[in-house]
């Protein structure tokens, strides 16, 4: 029910920008009926915005789509047509013009108004608007009816059109429903390896009927672009220049002659910082554009979290007629920042500082390099209308609590709603954004390209004013996966497919992007070796580098997956690049999450229900009896646990399932920890590595996936472990698994150097200190966004014949420093543990964990040994972010852990059911 009320508020908020002289009927406020020509017995109340599955669920025609194997049972919905029909609309008869404004239709529709065909649509990501004035004149029953066709059937039919584009077998990644690449609909609606395939339909975004008096307009979209004078998307902006604010309003209706645009920029106290008329106003084809300049220093810059304040301003645009009467007002919340994705060649100056030659690939905020820490965001729900601002706020709180500053909003979902960018603006989360293409190549016929062009223009203009918008990429894994697969499968045809790729991702998208924004950088593919050269005499200036690489040089960003379980911690297998934008391994969600969707008798690793919710490797079709791929995915998790951890073998089958789920999370957490530490050390190495975004932030259902946050918001072990290794200052050990060479580094992503004290102590598992001395520096300084080697040695030399299974190194660092843009000095600490032997063969002992509950916190103490991966667990029905979890404790060490309650349906009773375990309890003792 929350879903509805929040949307009503959002719709009202967006109406606030409309002047009073219009009549805008929010179609979310009228009654709708949902029926299907395929099923005469179904006729239920419909909603706007919504999707068919949600409305059928509300009407109890179907159960929870996410329950058990309902994904497969509900395919009939996707194979059918569905019609949303409004009640008669209360409209004026004497308006000068009447428009349908549809911000999002998912996807194939035939629209009727007053019983007349208005239009057909075929792109989920476009805003559609139709002048229906002529229909209203002779209309007794102003009813709007939108008939949605079946996306899987239409995708197939599009594929079958004679002359349609095809690709060599194996190039197009097939999840469940085929042929997604022919249609402009959320690609993961047809299945992905972390989500179900529902192919939903519906009026998924707000929709309006707008009625205008003469000489009046309705603003349907507004671009605001803020950049430094002379700024150009592919080069570092000059931070001494004044700001330019370019505003461009898309409207329906007609403006009186001689309009002017008055603007004010005000701060949260309501005070106007600057006001006046926009200069250089031009007006054509329903678009009014003008600009002004804002003196450098007149406004405070916007910074991402951890780097300064998230300063925002209100921009008000008043379009006034020649007698200075306001025709329409537009408000946008803006911020002043430059965000630059630097792919320029490595300079001699950088080489002199030890950077390997090649190309840069990193982000700069307001002229400063920074270390990007974060993860990849997928659609947080299979049904977008079910995503509320409150849910995203909770998720973004976890992003901030997890020490993350950037999310890559993965490109085969949907363009993010404004309320998501609004939250990111307020919280300081940079959103690397992408056009919705991925893991496929796409057709380049004229109709397809024209359809994409409309989509790109609308979306680029809609979100550009948000200071959290960090970057645009053309699509997911196109250069490193798709083009390379074509090259392997059909080398003779590679030039043709490459040319087509460039037709879409360079020739079509780039001129539109550059025509609308000077502030945002672009790359055709999420993972890329970057551009090789730029030619500004062309409307599309980019020549991509692809594989034109020079030996010894380093280019671009990296994307790396390795399901060979023997390779945990083998640093030589990680890619050396400038920025890591994807890497990961899947794990099971907690028992508490499984219980939301799966009956207790099915809660075992090999039950059909659990297996068939594992979509990795991809199912490869809609066949639901093929357990083969699911068993590979389940096997990868199982074998990883068996190789690296003591194996749970509890008598109680539910406790055993829970322990196994947890163990897969421990593997995942260690797998990511090694890589994040490796990439962060790269900031001090010739690769000058400046980003680590793991796959993936969150879940959209309860299933085995790469997520760090489960569907209801509960953190897996990895989200806590990533929080720990994303701290500004960390200490970590790097072991060469081939020759046992060991290095220890202190690493900092602060913007000024720090002086740090280091402590290294060896223990056995019973918690006794070992008499091992290492020739390590104890007082070190670490440069800005850099690292310092504390120790270089060899493990065999260090252990001097001691058995590694009973030796553990505890590393502590404590540093004085200050955060970017802050004058105050603070202490940054980090503790890390290195276990030289796999935990599966280590001499684990019962650490004798004790848990006490305080007012607002818990205290955990290890009384009889070293505790690995201490885990505070809590029952379903609540969601908490603990301050710390998944940590290690020395014998006798106690730790007080605070928490934030994110949601609670237990009436506070969760507190009595909090438990604590460590690796020892999880695998080597009975009970949960
Ligand atoms: C189903 O939808 C498609 C696409 O809009 C349309 O062409 C077809 O006529 C519809 N069929 C029915 C029975 O409504
Ligand atoms: C779509 O085509 C595939 C073969 O490419 C077929 O297996 C599937 O049944 C078709 N789906 C529909 C809804 O017709
Ligand atoms: C923008 O204006 C709204 C009221 O219209 C106010 O609540 C808000 O604080 C303002 N925000 C900023 C950043 O100026
Ligand atoms: C208006 O256009 C002129 C000529 O192109 C340019 O010099 C000036 O900077 C523009 N003014 C603003 C505020 O953009
Ligand atoms: C138009 O009105 C605004 C305030 O509403 C005022 O600041 C401005 O001076 C007026 N301009 C003219 C030309 O009257
Ligand atoms: C909608 O979202 C809620 C969380 O707010 C979730 O519990 C529910 O399962 C979702 N429904 C569907 C059908 O995705």
PDB file of C-alpha atoms and ligand atoms in Angstrom, residues 37-38 81 83 108-110 147-150 154, ligand 1:
ATOM      1  CA  UNK A  37      -8.438 -10.060 -24.303  1.00  0.00           C
ATOM      2  CA  UNK A  38      -6.865 -13.494 -23.654  1.00  0.00           C
ATOM      3  CA  UNK A  81      -2.171  -8.816 -23.984  1.00  0.00           C
ATOM      4  CA  UNK A  83      -5.600  -3.493 -21.441  1.00  0.00           C
ATOM      5  CA  UNK A 108       4.244  -2.253 -26.791  1.00  0.00           C
ATOM      6  CA  UNK A 109       0.958  -0.412 -26.814  1.00  0.00           C
ATOM      7  CA  UNK A 110      -1.945   0.566 -28.892  1.00  0.00           C
ATOM      8  CA  UNK A 147      -3.651  -2.164 -24.845  1.00  0.00           C
ATOM      9  CA  UNK A 148      -0.270  -3.745 -24.101  1.00  0.00           C
ATOM     10  CA  UNK A 149       1.039  -6.493 -26.384  1.00  0.00           C
ATOM     11  CA  UNK A 150       3.186  -9.376 -25.152  1.00  0.00           C
ATOM     12  CA  UNK A 154       6.638  -9.162 -30.153  1.00  0.00           C
TER      13      UNK A 154
HETATM   14  C1  LIG B   1      -2.055  -7.454 -28.663  1.00  0.00           C
HETATM   15  O1  LIG B   1      -1.136  -6.372 -28.724  1.00  0.00           O
HETATM   16  C2  LIG B   1      -0.550  -6.169 -29.998  1.00  0.00           C
HETATM   17  C3  LIG B   1       0.470  -5.041 -29.862  1.00  0.00           C
HETATM   18  O2  LIG B   1      -0.116  -3.903 -29.326  1.00  0.00           O
HETATM   19  C4  LIG B   1      -1.619  -5.837 -31.015  1.00  0.00           C
HETATM   20  O3  LIG B   1      -1.042  -5.719 -32.295  1.00  0.00           O
HETATM   21  C5  LIG B   1      -2.668  -6.939 -31.015  1.00  0.00           C
HETATM   22  O4  LIG B   1      -3.725  -6.560 -31.853  1.00  0.00           O
HETATM   23  C6  LIG B   1      -3.198  -7.172 -29.611  1.00  0.00           C
HETATM   24  N1  LIG B   1      -4.117  -8.261 -29.602  1.00  0.00           N
HETATM   25  C7  LIG B   1      -5.248  -8.223 -28.926  1.00  0.00           C
HETATM   26  C8  LIG B   1      -6.088  -9.441 -28.997  1.00  0.00           C
HETATM   27  O5  LIG B   1      -5.568  -7.270 -28.240  1.00  0.00           O
END
